[in-house]
Short mmCIF file of C-alpha atoms in Angstrom, two decimals:
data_model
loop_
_atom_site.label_atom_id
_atom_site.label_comp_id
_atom_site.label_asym_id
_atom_site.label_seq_id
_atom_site.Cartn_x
_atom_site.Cartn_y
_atom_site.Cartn_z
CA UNK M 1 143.27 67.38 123.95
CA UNK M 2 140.82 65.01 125.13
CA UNK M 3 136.68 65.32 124.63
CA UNK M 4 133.93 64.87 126.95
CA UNK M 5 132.48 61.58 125.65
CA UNK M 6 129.82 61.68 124.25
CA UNK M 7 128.12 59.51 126.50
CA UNK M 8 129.31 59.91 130.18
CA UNK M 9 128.44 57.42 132.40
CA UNK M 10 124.89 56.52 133.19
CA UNK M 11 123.76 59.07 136.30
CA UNK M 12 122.39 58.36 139.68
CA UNK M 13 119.32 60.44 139.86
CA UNK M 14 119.61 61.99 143.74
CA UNK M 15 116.33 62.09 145.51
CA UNK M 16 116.85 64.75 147.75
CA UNK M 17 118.41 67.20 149.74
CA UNK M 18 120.05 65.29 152.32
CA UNK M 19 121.28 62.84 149.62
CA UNK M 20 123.56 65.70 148.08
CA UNK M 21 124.65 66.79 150.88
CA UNK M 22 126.25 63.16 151.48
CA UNK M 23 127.20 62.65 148.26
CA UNK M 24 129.29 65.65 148.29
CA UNK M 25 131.11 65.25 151.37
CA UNK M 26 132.01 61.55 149.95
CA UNK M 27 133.53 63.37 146.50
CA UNK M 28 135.28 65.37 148.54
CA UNK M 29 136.89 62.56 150.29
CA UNK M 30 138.13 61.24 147.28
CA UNK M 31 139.25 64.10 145.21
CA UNK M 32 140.88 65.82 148.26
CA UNK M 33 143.53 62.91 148.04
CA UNK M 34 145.10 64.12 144.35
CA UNK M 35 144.29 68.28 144.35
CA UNK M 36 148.16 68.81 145.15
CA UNK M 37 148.65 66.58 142.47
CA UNK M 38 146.55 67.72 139.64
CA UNK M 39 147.53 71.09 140.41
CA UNK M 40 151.20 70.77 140.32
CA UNK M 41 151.55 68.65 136.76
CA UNK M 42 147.84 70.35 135.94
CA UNK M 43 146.12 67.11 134.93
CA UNK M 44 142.72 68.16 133.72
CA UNK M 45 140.39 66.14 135.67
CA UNK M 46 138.53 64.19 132.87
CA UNK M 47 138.14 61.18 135.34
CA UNK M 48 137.42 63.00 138.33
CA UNK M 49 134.31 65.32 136.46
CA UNK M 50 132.43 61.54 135.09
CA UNK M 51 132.84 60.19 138.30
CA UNK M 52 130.71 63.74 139.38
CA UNK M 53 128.30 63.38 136.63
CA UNK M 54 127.68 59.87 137.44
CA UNK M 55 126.92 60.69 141.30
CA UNK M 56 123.91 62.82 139.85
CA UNK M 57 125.29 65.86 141.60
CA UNK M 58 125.23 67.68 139.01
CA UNK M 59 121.56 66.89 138.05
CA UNK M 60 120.75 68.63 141.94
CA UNK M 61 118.77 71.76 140.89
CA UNK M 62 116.18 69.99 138.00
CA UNK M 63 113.19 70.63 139.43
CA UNK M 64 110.93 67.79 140.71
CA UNK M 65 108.85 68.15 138.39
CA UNK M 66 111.41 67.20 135.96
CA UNK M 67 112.50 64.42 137.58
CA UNK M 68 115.30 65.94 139.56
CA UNK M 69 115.37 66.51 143.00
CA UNK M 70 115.23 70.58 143.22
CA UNK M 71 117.18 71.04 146.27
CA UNK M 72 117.52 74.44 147.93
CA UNK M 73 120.33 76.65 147.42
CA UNK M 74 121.25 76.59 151.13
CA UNK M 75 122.36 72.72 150.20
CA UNK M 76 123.96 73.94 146.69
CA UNK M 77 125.76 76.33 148.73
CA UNK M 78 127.29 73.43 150.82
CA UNK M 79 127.93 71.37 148.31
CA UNK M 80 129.86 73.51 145.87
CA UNK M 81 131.53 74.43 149.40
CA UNK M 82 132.61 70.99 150.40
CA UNK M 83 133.98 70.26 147.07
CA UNK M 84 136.09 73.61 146.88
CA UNK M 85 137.57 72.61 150.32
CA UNK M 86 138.94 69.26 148.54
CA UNK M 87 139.67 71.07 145.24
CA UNK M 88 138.72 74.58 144.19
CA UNK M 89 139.47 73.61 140.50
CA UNK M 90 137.21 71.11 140.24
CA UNK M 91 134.31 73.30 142.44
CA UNK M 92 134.35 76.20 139.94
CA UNK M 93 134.40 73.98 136.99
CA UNK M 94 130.53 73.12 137.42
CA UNK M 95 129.92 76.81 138.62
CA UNK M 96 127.96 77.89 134.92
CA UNK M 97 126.56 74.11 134.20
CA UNK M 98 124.20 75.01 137.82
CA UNK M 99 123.85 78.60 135.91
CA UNK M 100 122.94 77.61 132.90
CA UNK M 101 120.59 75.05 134.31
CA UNK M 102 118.95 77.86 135.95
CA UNK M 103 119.10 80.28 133.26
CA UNK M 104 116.71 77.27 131.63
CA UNK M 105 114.76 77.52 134.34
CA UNK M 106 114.30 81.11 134.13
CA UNK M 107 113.74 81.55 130.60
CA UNK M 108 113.77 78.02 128.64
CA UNK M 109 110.60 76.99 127.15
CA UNK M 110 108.95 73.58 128.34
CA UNK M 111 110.19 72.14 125.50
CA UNK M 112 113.72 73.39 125.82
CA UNK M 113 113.38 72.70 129.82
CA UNK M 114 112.09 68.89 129.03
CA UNK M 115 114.90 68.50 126.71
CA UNK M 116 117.86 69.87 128.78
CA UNK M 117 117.03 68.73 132.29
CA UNK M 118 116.92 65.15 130.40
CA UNK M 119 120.20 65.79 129.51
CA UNK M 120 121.95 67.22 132.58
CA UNK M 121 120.10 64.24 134.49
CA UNK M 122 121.63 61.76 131.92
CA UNK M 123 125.08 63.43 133.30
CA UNK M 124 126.06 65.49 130.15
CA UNK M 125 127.81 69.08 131.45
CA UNK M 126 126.97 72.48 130.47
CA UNK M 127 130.63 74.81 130.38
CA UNK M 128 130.11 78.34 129.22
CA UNK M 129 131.21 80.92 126.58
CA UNK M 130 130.81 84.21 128.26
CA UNK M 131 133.27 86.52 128.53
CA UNK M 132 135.16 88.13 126.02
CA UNK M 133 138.70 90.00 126.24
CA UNK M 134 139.91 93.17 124.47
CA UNK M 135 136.36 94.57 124.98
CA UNK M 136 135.12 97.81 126.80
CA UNK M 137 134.03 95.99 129.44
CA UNK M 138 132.84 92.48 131.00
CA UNK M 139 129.23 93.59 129.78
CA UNK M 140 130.72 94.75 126.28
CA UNK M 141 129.70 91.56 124.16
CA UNK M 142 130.12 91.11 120.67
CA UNK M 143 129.85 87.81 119.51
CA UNK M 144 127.07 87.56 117.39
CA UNK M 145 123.55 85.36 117.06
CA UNK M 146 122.78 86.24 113.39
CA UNK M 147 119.15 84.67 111.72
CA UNK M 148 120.05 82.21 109.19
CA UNK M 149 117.99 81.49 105.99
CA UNK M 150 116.68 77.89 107.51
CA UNK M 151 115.13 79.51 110.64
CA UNK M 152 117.82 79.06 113.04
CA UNK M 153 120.72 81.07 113.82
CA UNK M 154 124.28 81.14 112.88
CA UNK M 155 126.58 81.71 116.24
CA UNK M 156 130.00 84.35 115.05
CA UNK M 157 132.90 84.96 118.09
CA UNK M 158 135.60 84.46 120.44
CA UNK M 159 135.42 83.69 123.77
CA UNK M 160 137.61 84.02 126.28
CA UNK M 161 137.90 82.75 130.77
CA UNK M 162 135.57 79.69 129.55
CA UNK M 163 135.63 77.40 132.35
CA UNK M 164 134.05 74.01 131.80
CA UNK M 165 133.86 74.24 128.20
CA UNK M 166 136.80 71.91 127.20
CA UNK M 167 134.95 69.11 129.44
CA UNK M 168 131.57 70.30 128.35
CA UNK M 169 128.85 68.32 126.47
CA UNK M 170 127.22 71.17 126.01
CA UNK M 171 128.09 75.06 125.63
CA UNK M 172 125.88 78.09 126.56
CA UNK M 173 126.86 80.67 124.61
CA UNK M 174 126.15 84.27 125.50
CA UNK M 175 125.45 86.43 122.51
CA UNK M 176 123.83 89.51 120.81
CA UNK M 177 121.25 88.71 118.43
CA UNK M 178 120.27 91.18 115.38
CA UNK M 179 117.84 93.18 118.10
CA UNK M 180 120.91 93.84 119.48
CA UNK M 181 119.76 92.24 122.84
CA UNK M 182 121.55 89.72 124.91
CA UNK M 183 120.49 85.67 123.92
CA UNK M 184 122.16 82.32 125.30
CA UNK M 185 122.78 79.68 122.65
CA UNK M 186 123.03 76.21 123.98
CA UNK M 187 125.75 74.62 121.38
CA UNK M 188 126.74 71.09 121.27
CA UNK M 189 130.48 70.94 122.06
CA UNK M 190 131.30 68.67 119.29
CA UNK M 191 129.07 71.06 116.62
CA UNK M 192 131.01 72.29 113.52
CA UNK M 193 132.50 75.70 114.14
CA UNK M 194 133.20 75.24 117.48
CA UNK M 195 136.97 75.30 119.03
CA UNK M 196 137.92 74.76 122.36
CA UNK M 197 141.28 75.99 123.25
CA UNK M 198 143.06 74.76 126.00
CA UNK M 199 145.21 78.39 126.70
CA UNK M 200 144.77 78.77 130.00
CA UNK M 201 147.57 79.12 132.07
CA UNK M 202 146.67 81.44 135.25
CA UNK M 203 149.14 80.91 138.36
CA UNK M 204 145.76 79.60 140.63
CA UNK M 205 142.69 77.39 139.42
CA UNK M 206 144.78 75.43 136.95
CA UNK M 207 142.72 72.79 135.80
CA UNK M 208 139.75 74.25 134.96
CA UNK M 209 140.43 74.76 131.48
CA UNK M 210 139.55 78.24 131.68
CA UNK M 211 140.56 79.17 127.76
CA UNK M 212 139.26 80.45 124.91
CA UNK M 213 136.34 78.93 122.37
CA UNK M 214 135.92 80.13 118.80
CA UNK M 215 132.28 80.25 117.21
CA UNK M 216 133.33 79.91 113.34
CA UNK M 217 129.70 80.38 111.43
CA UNK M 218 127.93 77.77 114.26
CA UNK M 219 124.35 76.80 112.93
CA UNK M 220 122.15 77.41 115.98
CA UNK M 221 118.59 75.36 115.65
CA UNK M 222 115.70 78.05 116.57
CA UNK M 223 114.96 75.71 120.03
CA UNK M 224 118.13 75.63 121.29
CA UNK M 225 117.79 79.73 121.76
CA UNK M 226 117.01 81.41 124.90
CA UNK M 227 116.06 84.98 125.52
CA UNK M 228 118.05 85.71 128.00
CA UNK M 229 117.82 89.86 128.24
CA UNK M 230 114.11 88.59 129.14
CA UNK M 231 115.46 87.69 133.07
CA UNK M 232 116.45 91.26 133.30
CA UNK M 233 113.32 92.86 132.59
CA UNK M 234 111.72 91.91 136.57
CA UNK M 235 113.47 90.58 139.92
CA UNK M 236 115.61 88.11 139.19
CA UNK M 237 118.19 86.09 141.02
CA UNK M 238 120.50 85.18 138.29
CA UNK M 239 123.21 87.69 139.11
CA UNK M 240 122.75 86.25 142.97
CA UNK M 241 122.45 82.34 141.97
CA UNK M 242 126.06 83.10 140.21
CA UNK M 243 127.88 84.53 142.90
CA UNK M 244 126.74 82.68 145.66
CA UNK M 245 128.72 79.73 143.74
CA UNK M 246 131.39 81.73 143.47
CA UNK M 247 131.02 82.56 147.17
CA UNK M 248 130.87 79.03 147.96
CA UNK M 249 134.00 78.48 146.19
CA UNK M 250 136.18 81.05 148.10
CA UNK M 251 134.46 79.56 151.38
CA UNK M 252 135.84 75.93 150.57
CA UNK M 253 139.21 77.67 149.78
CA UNK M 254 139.39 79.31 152.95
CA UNK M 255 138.29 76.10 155.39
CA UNK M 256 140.36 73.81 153.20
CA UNK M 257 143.47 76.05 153.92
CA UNK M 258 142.88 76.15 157.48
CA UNK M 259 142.13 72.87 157.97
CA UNK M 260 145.57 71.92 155.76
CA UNK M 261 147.65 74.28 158.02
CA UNK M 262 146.50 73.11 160.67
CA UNK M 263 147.43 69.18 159.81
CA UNK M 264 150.68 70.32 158.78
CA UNK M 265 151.53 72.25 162.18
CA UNK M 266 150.14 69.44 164.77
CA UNK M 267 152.15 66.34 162.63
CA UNK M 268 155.31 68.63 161.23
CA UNK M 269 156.24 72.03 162.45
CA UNK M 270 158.79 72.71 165.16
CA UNK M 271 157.47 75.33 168.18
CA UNK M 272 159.81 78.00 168.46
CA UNK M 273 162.12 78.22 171.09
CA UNK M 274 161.30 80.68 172.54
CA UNK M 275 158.22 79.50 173.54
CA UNK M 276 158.88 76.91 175.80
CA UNK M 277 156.73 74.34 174.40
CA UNK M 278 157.19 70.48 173.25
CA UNK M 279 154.95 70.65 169.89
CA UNK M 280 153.95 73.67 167.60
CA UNK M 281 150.34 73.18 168.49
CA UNK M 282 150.82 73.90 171.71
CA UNK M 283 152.18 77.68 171.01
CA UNK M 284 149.88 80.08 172.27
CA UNK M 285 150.40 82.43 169.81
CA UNK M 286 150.29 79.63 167.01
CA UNK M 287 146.64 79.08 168.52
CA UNK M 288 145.83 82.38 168.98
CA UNK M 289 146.31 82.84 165.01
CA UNK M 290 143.92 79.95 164.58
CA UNK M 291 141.34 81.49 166.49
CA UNK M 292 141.64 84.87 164.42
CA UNK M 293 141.85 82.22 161.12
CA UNK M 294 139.03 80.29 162.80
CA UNK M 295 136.84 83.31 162.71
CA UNK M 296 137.13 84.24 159.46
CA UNK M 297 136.22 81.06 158.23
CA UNK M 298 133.04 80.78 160.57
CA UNK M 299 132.28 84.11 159.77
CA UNK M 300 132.34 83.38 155.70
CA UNK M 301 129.78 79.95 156.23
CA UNK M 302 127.70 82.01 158.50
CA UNK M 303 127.55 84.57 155.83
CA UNK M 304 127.37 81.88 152.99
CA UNK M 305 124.67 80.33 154.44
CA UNK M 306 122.43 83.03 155.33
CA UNK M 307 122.96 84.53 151.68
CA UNK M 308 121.32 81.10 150.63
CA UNK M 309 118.48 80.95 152.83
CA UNK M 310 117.69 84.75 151.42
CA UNK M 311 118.00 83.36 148.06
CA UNK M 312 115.64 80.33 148.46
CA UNK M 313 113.14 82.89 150.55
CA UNK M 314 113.14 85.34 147.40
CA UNK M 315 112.82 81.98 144.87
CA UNK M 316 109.60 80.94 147.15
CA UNK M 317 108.26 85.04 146.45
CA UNK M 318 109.95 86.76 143.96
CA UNK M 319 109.45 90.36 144.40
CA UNK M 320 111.83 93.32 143.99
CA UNK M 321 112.31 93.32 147.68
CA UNK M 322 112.79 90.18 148.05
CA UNK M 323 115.44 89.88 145.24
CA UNK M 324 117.22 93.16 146.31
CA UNK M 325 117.77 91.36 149.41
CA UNK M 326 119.44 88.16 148.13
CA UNK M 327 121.77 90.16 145.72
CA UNK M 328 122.65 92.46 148.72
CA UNK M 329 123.10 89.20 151.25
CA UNK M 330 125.14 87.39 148.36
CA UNK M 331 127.29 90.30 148.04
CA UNK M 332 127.88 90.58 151.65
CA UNK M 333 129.28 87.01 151.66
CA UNK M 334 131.03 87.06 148.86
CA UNK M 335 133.25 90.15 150.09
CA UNK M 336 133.98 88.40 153.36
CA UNK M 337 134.36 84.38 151.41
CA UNK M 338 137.06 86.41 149.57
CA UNK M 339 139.09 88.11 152.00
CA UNK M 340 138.96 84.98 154.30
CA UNK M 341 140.48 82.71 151.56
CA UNK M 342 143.02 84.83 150.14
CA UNK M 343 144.37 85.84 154.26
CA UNK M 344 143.85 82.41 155.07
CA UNK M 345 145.97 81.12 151.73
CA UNK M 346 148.73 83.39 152.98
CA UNK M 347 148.53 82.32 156.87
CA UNK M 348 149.12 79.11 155.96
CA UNK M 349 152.92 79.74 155.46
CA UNK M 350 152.99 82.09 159.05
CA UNK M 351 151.55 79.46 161.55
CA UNK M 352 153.19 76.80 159.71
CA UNK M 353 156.89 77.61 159.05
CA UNK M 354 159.75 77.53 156.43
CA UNK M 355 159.09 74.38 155.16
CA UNK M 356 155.82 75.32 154.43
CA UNK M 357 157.41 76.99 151.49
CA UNK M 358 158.52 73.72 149.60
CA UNK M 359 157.24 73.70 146.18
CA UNK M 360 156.76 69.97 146.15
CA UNK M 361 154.46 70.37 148.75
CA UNK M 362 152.33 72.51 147.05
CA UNK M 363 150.63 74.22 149.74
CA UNK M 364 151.14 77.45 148.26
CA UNK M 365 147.97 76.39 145.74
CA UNK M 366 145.84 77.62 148.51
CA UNK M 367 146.55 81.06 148.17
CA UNK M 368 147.06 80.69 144.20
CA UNK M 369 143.47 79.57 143.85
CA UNK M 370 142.35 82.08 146.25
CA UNK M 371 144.06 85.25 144.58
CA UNK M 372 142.96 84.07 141.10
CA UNK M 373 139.35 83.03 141.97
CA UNK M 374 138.74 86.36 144.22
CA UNK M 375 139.84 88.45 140.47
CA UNK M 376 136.29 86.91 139.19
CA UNK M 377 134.49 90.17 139.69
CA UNK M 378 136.03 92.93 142.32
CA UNK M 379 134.50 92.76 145.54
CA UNK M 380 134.85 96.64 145.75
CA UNK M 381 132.02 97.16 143.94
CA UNK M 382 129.78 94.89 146.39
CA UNK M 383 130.82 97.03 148.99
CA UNK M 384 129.30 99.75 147.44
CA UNK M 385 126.01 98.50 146.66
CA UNK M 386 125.99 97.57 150.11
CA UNK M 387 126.81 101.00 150.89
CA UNK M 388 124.25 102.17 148.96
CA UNK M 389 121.67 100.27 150.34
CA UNK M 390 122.57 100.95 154.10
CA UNK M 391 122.67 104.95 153.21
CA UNK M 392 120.50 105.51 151.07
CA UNK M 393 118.05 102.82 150.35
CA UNK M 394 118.89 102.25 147.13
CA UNK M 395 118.56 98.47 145.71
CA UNK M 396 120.88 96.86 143.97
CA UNK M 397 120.92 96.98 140.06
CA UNK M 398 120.03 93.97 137.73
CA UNK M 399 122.99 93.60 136.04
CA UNK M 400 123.61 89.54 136.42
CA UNK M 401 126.64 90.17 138.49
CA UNK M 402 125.35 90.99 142.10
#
């Protein structure tokens, strides 16, 4: 399987918000043309992820004062959602390399901070090593961040749903140290001890690589640690950085399914005869559908959107209230992202007909990418937080995943 290299192409540093915004909607463009593509052979988008690091989009979120341009999560929002509405593979990939960055910017050191927004602005990736499989439970984590005898640390697991890591130049690695409390080691992918599996073979978001990596004794310098139980300890937005991504992503599924149905029902469906029409557009029951479709989708960017103005608002004053209410708008959008791009994934095939169905068309990705990406974390248990909160008052916990 093929590497990152080692050194991706130089980066465009992007100056600001509106800059981002462009440059997204341009990637888009381009990768839009071969999703169907990728996705049906699953060709891992090496070329596809440099030309991303060298647009600088990935450098976004370094603060200014780092040399980035620290744009607000209302225009990461957008971004991750235009990309997902060309290729929801390729949007979740970078997912954890903006969380990690931000985890850094939680929690890394100014060294550490210097250091790795040099590097993500230099267009190397961060992937991640979080979850593990055959545990208790997603928070159940048992790969191990042992002291070694030269200071560092020696890095001891498996990891499992590790999207990014195979194109990775770097690996954040979520561990228990000998305190027993939860630390991220950033790990070079290339270190010794470190395999990267390429076993993933879900039926939706095929080419993100989503497999397994294997920490075999890893020697961990002492500075490339980072406390991460420490972000738990006051309001933090971690949990609601994370799944306002994820949000994003299931927004981009949804409007890039509509706006494919819709293309393939004004250039190749037949109306039905019954309804006395020349084209299938014209079927006012066909555009009644899209209205209902229509809605969802509006209602999911509306949502999206106002979940990331919370989220910048509780960044600019970061207070228990002000977090509570991020995590609670997040969740709100995320519930509503998710059921508008799994029904719209599945609408596609009743506004648009039999032939629809034709697996070389590949339309059906839509709704694979949908069903697989909405199984990150069950929406269920948003609802009841937000249940909670409308009842009884009671804020959301600070578990990282809300």
């Amino acid at each position: 399987m093929a590497a990152p290299s080692e050194f991706p192409p130089a980066a465009h540093v992007v100056r600001d918000d509106a800059e981002a915004l462009a440059l997204a909607s341009e990637l888009a463009a381009e990768f839009r043309s071969g999703a169907a593509a990728r996705d049906a052979e699953r060709r891992l988008p090496h070329a596809e992820l440099d030309r991303l690091s060298a647009s600088g989009l990935l450098g976004v979120t370094v603060p200014r004062a780092y040399g980035g341009a620290g744009v607000r999560h209302t225009t990461l929002a957008r971004v991750v959602r235009t990309l997902a509405s060309a290729d929801a593979s390729l949007a979740q990939i970078p997912q954890s390399h903006f969380v990690y960055v931000n985890v850094l910017r939680a929690r890394g050191s100014e060294e550490q901070r210097r250091f790795f927004f040099g590097e993500v602005l230099a267009g190397r990736r961060l992937g991640n090593a979080q979850s593990e499989a055959g545990t208790k439970h997603v928070q159940d984590i048992r790969t191990r961040l042992t002291a070694g005898e030269d200071g560092g640390f020696l890095l001891t697991g498996e990891k499992h749903y590790s999207t990014g890591a195979l194109y990775a130049h770097w690996i954040p690695v979520l561990a228990r140290g000998d305190d027993e409390e939860l630390w991220v080691a950033y790990v070079p992918r290339s270190a010794d001890g470190v395999t990267v599996v390429d076993d993933w073979d879900g039926m939706g978001q095929r080419t993100t690589a989503s497999g397994t990596v294997r920490l075999d004794g890893v020697r961990v310098p002492a500075d490339r640690v980072v406390p991460h139980h420490l972000t738990f300890r006051g309001p933090q937005l971690h949990g609601a950085v994370a799944q306002l991504l994820h949000s994003a992503i299931d927004a981009g599924i949804a409007a890039g399914a509509l706006e494919e149905a819709a293309a393939f029902v004004r250039t190749k469906s037949r109306p039905w005869f019954e309804s006395g029409v020349e084209r299938a557009s014209d079927d006012p029951l066909l555009i009644q559908r899209f209205g209902e479709l229509s809605l969802r989708v509006r209602s999911s960017d509306a949502l999206l959107a106002e979940a990331a103005r919370a989220v910048d608002r509780a960044e600019a004053d970061l207070t228990d209230d002000l977090a509570a209410e991020a995590s609670l708008a997040v969740a709100a959008a995320k519930v509503v992202a998710a059921q508008a791009a799994v029904e719209t994934g599945s609408a596609l095939f009743e506004v648009a007909g039999t032939r629809a169905a034709l697996d070389s068309l590949n339309l059906h990705r839509h709704w694979r990418d949908a069903r697989t990406h909405t199984l990150h974390d069950p929406t269920r248990w948003k609802v009841q937080h937000l249940g909670r909160w409308a009842l009884n008052g009671t804020r959301p916990p600070r578990h990282g995943l809300l």
